[in-house]
């Protein structure tokens, strides 16, 4: 138990569906992340929110839309996905050192959501 | 070419053996992370280090900043150590982590 929870754990959706992934952290951290893990590829960073502001999105397709309503919750809204979007989606949180913002404290990962797009 | 390279990609060993997993990186970093991912996807952060050596139980992580190289060692390996071990580099002043492809470790009883 890392203090980061994700729901649902498994999701199967059609290409025309709209769904959302949820992440919640109970660690008091100020930064949250979405990662995508495809088979036989390194983890890919999708979005970073630091102090509830998006700081990086790495040119992720617009069919993925993040939302961070507060420092404890992070959503990933999905619509019109493609089969190649099937992957494990991992959420993580960390405490970014302020005010210089230098370095990154250890990231704590949730268990992931296994997404299958039919 | 990935900015963070790990070797070997797969490693199978007998219970009790001493295990070494290597990580080389080509980017400037502020810290190097070692993560463990068990079947089913759950990831646990093992170490974050920026210099020298850290030890936790049977796990030891070392880093050589000049050579841009880190190693993860497991002493007296056990079947429950079977997992994918991932090396990741974080950049100074940036929350981004750059991940290696992972090393799949299998410990046979």
mmCIF file of C-alpha atoms in Angstrom:
data_model
loop_
_atom_site.group_PDB
_atom_site.id
_atom_site.type_symbol
_atom_site.label_atom_id
_atom_site.label_comp_id
_atom_site.label_asym_id
_atom_site.label_seq_id
_atom_site.Cartn_x
_atom_site.Cartn_y
_atom_site.Cartn_z
ATOM 1 C CA UNK A 1 0.000 0.000 0.000
ATOM 2 C CA UNK A 2 1.745 3.161 -1.214
ATOM 3 C CA UNK A 3 -0.896 5.732 -0.285
ATOM 4 C CA UNK A 4 -1.916 6.206 -3.920
ATOM 5 C CA UNK A 5 -5.136 4.574 -5.085
ATOM 6 C CA UNK A 6 -6.483 4.218 -8.607
ATOM 7 C CA UNK A 7 -9.915 3.258 -9.878
ATOM 8 C CA UNK A 8 -10.971 1.307 -11.744
ATOM 9 C CA UNK A 9 -8.260 -1.349 -11.736
ATOM 10 C CA UNK A 10 -9.453 -2.771 -15.037
ATOM 11 C CA UNK A 11 -11.405 -1.088 -17.825
ATOM 12 C CA UNK A 12 -12.586 -2.350 -21.178
ATOM 13 C CA UNK A 13 -14.056 0.238 -23.507
ATOM 14 C CA UNK A 14 -15.063 0.676 -27.107
ATOM 15 C CA UNK A 15 -13.563 3.321 -29.333
ATOM 16 C CA UNK A 16 -16.677 5.490 -29.103
ATOM 17 C CA UNK A 17 -16.997 5.365 -25.316
ATOM 18 C CA UNK A 18 -16.122 8.090 -22.842
ATOM 19 C CA UNK A 19 -14.630 7.039 -19.531
ATOM 20 C CA UNK A 20 -12.508 8.495 -16.750
ATOM 21 C CA UNK A 21 -9.665 7.139 -14.658
ATOM 22 C CA UNK A 22 -9.354 8.355 -11.091
ATOM 23 C CA UNK A 23 -6.322 8.692 -8.857
ATOM 24 C CA UNK A 24 -6.228 9.755 -5.225
ATOM 25 C CA UNK A 25 -3.201 10.256 -3.019
ATOM 26 C CA UNK A 26 -3.284 10.294 0.776
ATOM 27 C CA UNK A 27 0.302 11.429 1.282
ATOM 28 C CA UNK A 28 -0.044 15.205 1.324
ATOM 29 C CA UNK A 29 2.047 15.533 -1.832
ATOM 30 C CA UNK A 30 1.948 18.558 -4.122
ATOM 31 C CA UNK A 31 2.671 16.942 -7.498
ATOM 32 C CA UNK A 32 0.805 14.207 -9.382
ATOM 33 C CA UNK A 33 1.580 12.379 -12.607
ATOM 34 C CA UNK A 34 -0.016 10.185 -15.243
ATOM 35 C CA UNK A 35 2.156 7.555 -16.927
ATOM 36 C CA UNK A 36 1.401 5.104 -19.716
ATOM 37 C CA UNK A 37 3.065 1.709 -19.775
ATOM 38 C CA UNK A 38 2.746 -0.237 -23.017
ATOM 39 C CA UNK A 39 4.073 -3.734 -23.484
ATOM 40 C CA UNK A 40 7.861 -3.860 -23.898
ATOM 41 C CA UNK A 41 8.259 -0.069 -23.770
ATOM 42 C CA UNK A 42 9.615 2.223 -21.072
ATOM 43 C CA UNK A 43 7.158 4.101 -18.942
ATOM 44 C CA UNK A 44 5.984 7.231 -20.735
ATOM 45 C CA UNK A 45 5.184 10.390 -18.832
ATOM 46 C CA UNK A 46 1.863 11.831 -20.013
ATOM 47 C CA UNK A 47 0.996 14.690 -17.661
ATOM 48 C CA UNK A 48 2.460 16.414 -14.640
ATOM 49 C CA UNK A 49 0.542 18.601 -12.219
ATOM 50 C CA UNK A 50 2.511 20.546 -9.659
ATOM 51 C CA UNK A 51 0.507 22.623 -7.168
ATOM 52 C CA UNK A 52 -2.549 21.788 -9.277
ATOM 53 C CA UNK A 53 -1.070 23.504 -12.347
ATOM 54 C CA UNK A 54 -0.187 21.449 -15.398
ATOM 55 C CA UNK A 55 3.538 21.752 -16.059
ATOM 56 C CA UNK A 56 4.139 19.223 -18.819
ATOM 57 C CA UNK A 57 2.027 17.136 -21.151
ATOM 58 C CA UNK A 58 4.568 15.723 -23.579
ATOM 59 C CA UNK A 59 2.361 16.170 -26.642
ATOM 60 C CA UNK A 60 -0.166 13.574 -25.613
ATOM 61 C CA UNK A 61 -3.107 13.201 -28.055
ATOM 62 C CA UNK A 62 -6.142 15.302 -27.197
ATOM 63 C CA UNK A 63 -8.263 12.179 -26.720
ATOM 64 C CA UNK A 64 -6.596 12.087 -23.296
ATOM 65 C CA UNK A 65 -7.682 14.963 -21.082
ATOM 66 C CA UNK A 66 -6.361 15.368 -17.525
ATOM 67 C CA UNK A 67 -8.046 17.147 -14.666
ATOM 68 C CA UNK A 68 -6.608 17.989 -11.270
ATOM 69 C CA UNK A 69 -9.307 19.586 -9.104
ATOM 70 C CA UNK A 70 -7.116 19.623 -5.984
ATOM 71 C CA UNK A 71 -3.752 18.337 -4.820
ATOM 72 C CA UNK A 72 -5.151 14.954 -3.759
ATOM 73 C CA UNK A 73 -7.130 14.014 -6.848
ATOM 74 C CA UNK A 74 -6.218 13.476 -10.465
ATOM 75 C CA UNK A 75 -8.415 12.326 -13.319
ATOM 76 C CA UNK A 76 -7.710 11.174 -16.843
ATOM 77 C CA UNK A 77 -10.701 11.593 -19.123
ATOM 78 C CA UNK A 78 -10.751 9.305 -22.128
ATOM 79 C CA UNK A 79 -12.749 9.659 -25.339
ATOM 80 C CA UNK A 80 -12.623 8.141 -28.814
ATOM 81 C CA UNK A 81 -9.581 6.059 -27.949
ATOM 82 C CA UNK A 82 -7.754 3.771 -30.342
ATOM 83 C CA UNK A 83 -6.793 0.116 -29.793
ATOM 84 C CA UNK A 84 -3.138 1.182 -29.536
ATOM 85 C CA UNK A 85 -4.082 3.137 -26.417
ATOM 86 C CA UNK A 86 -4.546 -0.164 -24.596
ATOM 87 C CA UNK A 87 -1.965 -0.123 -21.809
ATOM 88 C CA UNK A 88 -1.427 0.138 -18.084
ATOM 89 C CA UNK A 89 -2.036 3.684 -16.879
ATOM 90 C CA UNK A 90 -0.171 4.565 -13.730
ATOM 91 C CA UNK A 91 -0.666 7.493 -11.420
ATOM 92 C CA UNK A 92 2.078 8.742 -9.110
ATOM 93 C CA UNK A 93 2.584 11.519 -6.612
ATOM 94 C CA UNK A 94 5.578 13.223 -5.050
ATOM 95 C CA UNK A 95 6.537 16.186 -2.916
ATOM 96 C CA UNK A 96 8.325 18.790 -4.988
ATOM 97 C CA UNK A 97 10.804 20.823 -2.972
ATOM 98 C CA UNK A 98 9.933 24.535 -2.860
ATOM 99 C CA UNK A 99 10.660 27.369 -3.457
ATOM 100 C CA UNK A 100 13.569 26.460 -5.749
ATOM 101 C CA UNK A 101 11.777 23.376 -7.067
ATOM 102 C CA UNK A 102 15.108 21.609 -7.372
ATOM 103 C CA UNK A 103 15.158 17.877 -7.566
ATOM 104 C CA UNK A 104 12.326 15.448 -7.297
ATOM 105 C CA UNK A 105 11.460 13.477 -4.225
ATOM 106 C CA UNK A 106 10.617 9.815 -4.593
ATOM 107 C CA UNK A 107 7.500 9.208 -6.631
ATOM 108 C CA UNK A 108 4.885 6.907 -5.142
ATOM 109 C CA UNK A 109 2.905 4.912 -7.649
ATOM 110 C CA UNK A 110 -0.646 3.659 -7.609
ATOM 111 C CA UNK A 111 -1.485 0.094 -8.687
ATOM 112 C CA UNK A 112 -2.478 1.213 -12.179
ATOM 113 C CA UNK A 113 -5.527 0.821 -14.379
ATOM 114 C CA UNK A 114 -5.313 -1.860 -17.044
ATOM 115 C CA UNK A 115 -7.122 -0.362 -20.050
ATOM 116 C CA UNK A 116 -8.247 -2.372 -23.057
ATOM 117 C CA UNK A 117 -9.704 -0.542 -26.046
ATOM 118 C CA UNK A 118 -11.712 -2.728 -28.393
ATOM 119 C CA UNK B 1 18.474 5.391 -28.303
ATOM 120 C CA UNK B 2 16.913 5.564 -24.864
ATOM 121 C CA UNK B 3 18.507 8.098 -22.518
ATOM 122 C CA UNK B 4 18.477 5.518 -19.735
ATOM 123 C CA UNK B 5 19.781 2.045 -20.556
ATOM 124 C CA UNK B 6 19.534 -1.029 -18.360
ATOM 125 C CA UNK B 7 21.259 -4.381 -18.522
ATOM 126 C CA UNK B 8 20.559 -7.176 -18.604
ATOM 127 C CA UNK B 9 16.996 -7.099 -19.965
ATOM 128 C CA UNK B 10 16.287 -10.506 -18.475
ATOM 129 C CA UNK B 11 18.037 -12.284 -15.646
ATOM 130 C CA UNK B 12 17.348 -15.725 -14.205
ATOM 131 C CA UNK B 13 19.244 -16.919 -11.141
ATOM 132 C CA UNK B 14 19.106 -19.539 -8.428
ATOM 133 C CA UNK B 15 17.875 -18.694 -4.970
ATOM 134 C CA UNK B 16 20.718 -17.354 -2.855
ATOM 135 C CA UNK B 17 22.728 -15.874 -5.696
ATOM 136 C CA UNK B 18 24.087 -12.339 -5.634
ATOM 137 C CA UNK B 19 22.284 -10.221 -8.234
ATOM 138 C CA UNK B 20 23.534 -7.119 -10.039
ATOM 139 C CA UNK B 21 21.449 -4.961 -12.364
ATOM 140 C CA UNK B 22 23.119 -2.086 -14.181
ATOM 141 C CA UNK B 23 21.859 1.291 -15.335
ATOM 142 C CA UNK B 24 23.630 3.839 -17.541
ATOM 143 C CA UNK B 25 22.252 7.248 -18.373
ATOM 144 C CA UNK B 26 23.215 9.944 -20.823
ATOM 145 C CA UNK B 27 21.260 12.871 -19.398
ATOM 146 C CA UNK B 28 22.208 15.256 -16.627
ATOM 147 C CA UNK B 29 20.440 14.177 -13.474
ATOM 148 C CA UNK B 30 19.745 15.296 -9.963
ATOM 149 C CA UNK B 31 18.780 11.838 -8.743
ATOM 150 C CA UNK B 32 18.612 8.242 -9.862
ATOM 151 C CA UNK B 33 15.667 6.082 -8.850
ATOM 152 C CA UNK B 34 15.318 2.331 -8.619
ATOM 153 C CA UNK B 35 11.790 0.978 -8.785
ATOM 154 C CA UNK B 36 10.338 -2.519 -8.453
ATOM 155 C CA UNK B 37 7.302 -3.613 -10.434
ATOM 156 C CA UNK B 38 5.563 -6.829 -9.491
ATOM 157 C CA UNK B 39 3.307 -8.874 -11.803
ATOM 158 C CA UNK B 40 -0.018 -7.066 -12.073
ATOM 159 C CA UNK B 41 1.637 -3.671 -12.414
ATOM 160 C CA UNK B 42 2.155 -2.333 -8.879
ATOM 161 C CA UNK B 43 5.293 -0.203 -8.633
ATOM 162 C CA UNK B 44 7.285 0.396 -5.479
ATOM 163 C CA UNK B 45 10.027 2.957 -5.162
ATOM 164 C CA UNK B 46 13.149 1.256 -3.748
ATOM 165 C CA UNK B 47 15.796 3.957 -3.734
ATOM 166 C CA UNK B 48 16.448 7.526 -4.723
ATOM 167 C CA UNK B 49 20.117 8.459 -4.699
ATOM 168 C CA UNK B 50 22.275 11.257 -6.021
ATOM 169 C CA UNK B 51 25.668 10.034 -4.816
ATOM 170 C CA UNK B 52 27.407 7.132 -3.144
ATOM 171 C CA UNK B 53 25.519 4.159 -1.874
ATOM 172 C CA UNK B 54 22.303 3.256 -0.084
ATOM 173 C CA UNK B 55 21.310 0.014 1.606
ATOM 174 C CA UNK B 56 17.937 -1.315 2.638
ATOM 175 C CA UNK B 57 17.822 -4.878 3.898
ATOM 176 C CA UNK B 58 19.225 -7.131 1.169
ATOM 177 C CA UNK B 59 19.122 -4.363 -1.436
ATOM 178 C CA UNK B 60 22.062 -2.086 -2.179
ATOM 179 C CA UNK B 61 22.129 0.739 -4.727
ATOM 180 C CA UNK B 62 25.253 2.560 -5.849
ATOM 181 C CA UNK B 63 25.829 5.436 -8.215
ATOM 182 C CA UNK B 64 28.929 6.839 -9.934
ATOM 183 C CA UNK B 65 28.101 10.340 -11.131
ATOM 184 C CA UNK B 66 31.294 10.730 -13.193
ATOM 185 C CA UNK B 67 30.658 7.504 -15.082
ATOM 186 C CA UNK B 68 26.859 8.077 -15.233
ATOM 187 C CA UNK B 69 26.274 4.596 -13.977
ATOM 188 C CA UNK B 70 24.262 3.001 -11.202
ATOM 189 C CA UNK B 71 23.900 -0.554 -9.984
ATOM 190 C CA UNK B 72 21.275 -2.356 -7.945
ATOM 191 C CA UNK B 73 22.494 -5.365 -5.987
ATOM 192 C CA UNK B 74 20.441 -8.024 -4.238
ATOM 193 C CA UNK B 75 22.181 -10.277 -1.746
ATOM 194 C CA UNK B 76 20.900 -13.751 -0.845
ATOM 195 C CA UNK B 77 18.239 -13.540 -3.551
ATOM 196 C CA UNK B 78 14.848 -15.099 -2.915
ATOM 197 C CA UNK B 79 11.976 -16.089 -5.237
ATOM 198 C CA UNK B 80 9.907 -13.200 -3.858
ATOM 199 C CA UNK B 81 12.518 -10.846 -5.381
ATOM 200 C CA UNK B 82 11.230 -11.887 -8.814
ATOM 201 C CA UNK B 83 9.963 -8.720 -10.447
ATOM 202 C CA UNK B 84 10.863 -6.100 -13.023
ATOM 203 C CA UNK B 85 13.418 -3.604 -11.748
ATOM 204 C CA UNK B 86 13.313 -0.183 -13.351
ATOM 205 C CA UNK B 87 15.920 2.536 -13.289
ATOM 206 C CA UNK B 88 14.803 6.152 -13.746
ATOM 207 C CA UNK B 89 16.654 9.454 -13.894
ATOM 208 C CA UNK B 90 15.209 12.759 -12.701
ATOM 209 C CA UNK B 91 16.395 16.129 -13.926
ATOM 210 C CA UNK B 92 17.363 19.057 -11.744
ATOM 211 C CA UNK B 93 14.467 21.453 -11.246
ATOM 212 C CA UNK B 94 12.113 19.269 -13.248
ATOM 213 C CA UNK B 95 9.596 16.737 -12.022
ATOM 214 C CA UNK B 96 10.113 14.553 -15.080
ATOM 215 C CA UNK B 97 11.464 11.040 -14.762
ATOM 216 C CA UNK B 98 13.141 9.279 -17.685
ATOM 217 C CA UNK B 99 12.755 5.532 -17.404
ATOM 218 C CA UNK B 100 14.825 2.598 -18.559
ATOM 219 C CA UNK B 101 13.111 -0.389 -20.136
ATOM 220 C CA UNK B 102 13.463 -2.495 -17.020
ATOM 221 C CA UNK B 103 15.179 -5.742 -16.091
ATOM 222 C CA UNK B 104 13.010 -8.803 -15.571
ATOM 223 C CA UNK B 105 14.464 -10.817 -12.697
ATOM 224 C CA UNK B 106 13.402 -14.398 -12.020
ATOM 225 C CA UNK B 107 14.740 -16.213 -8.975
ATOM 226 C CA UNK B 108 14.345 -19.976 -9.102
ATOM 227 C CA UNK B 109 13.920 -21.866 -5.820
#
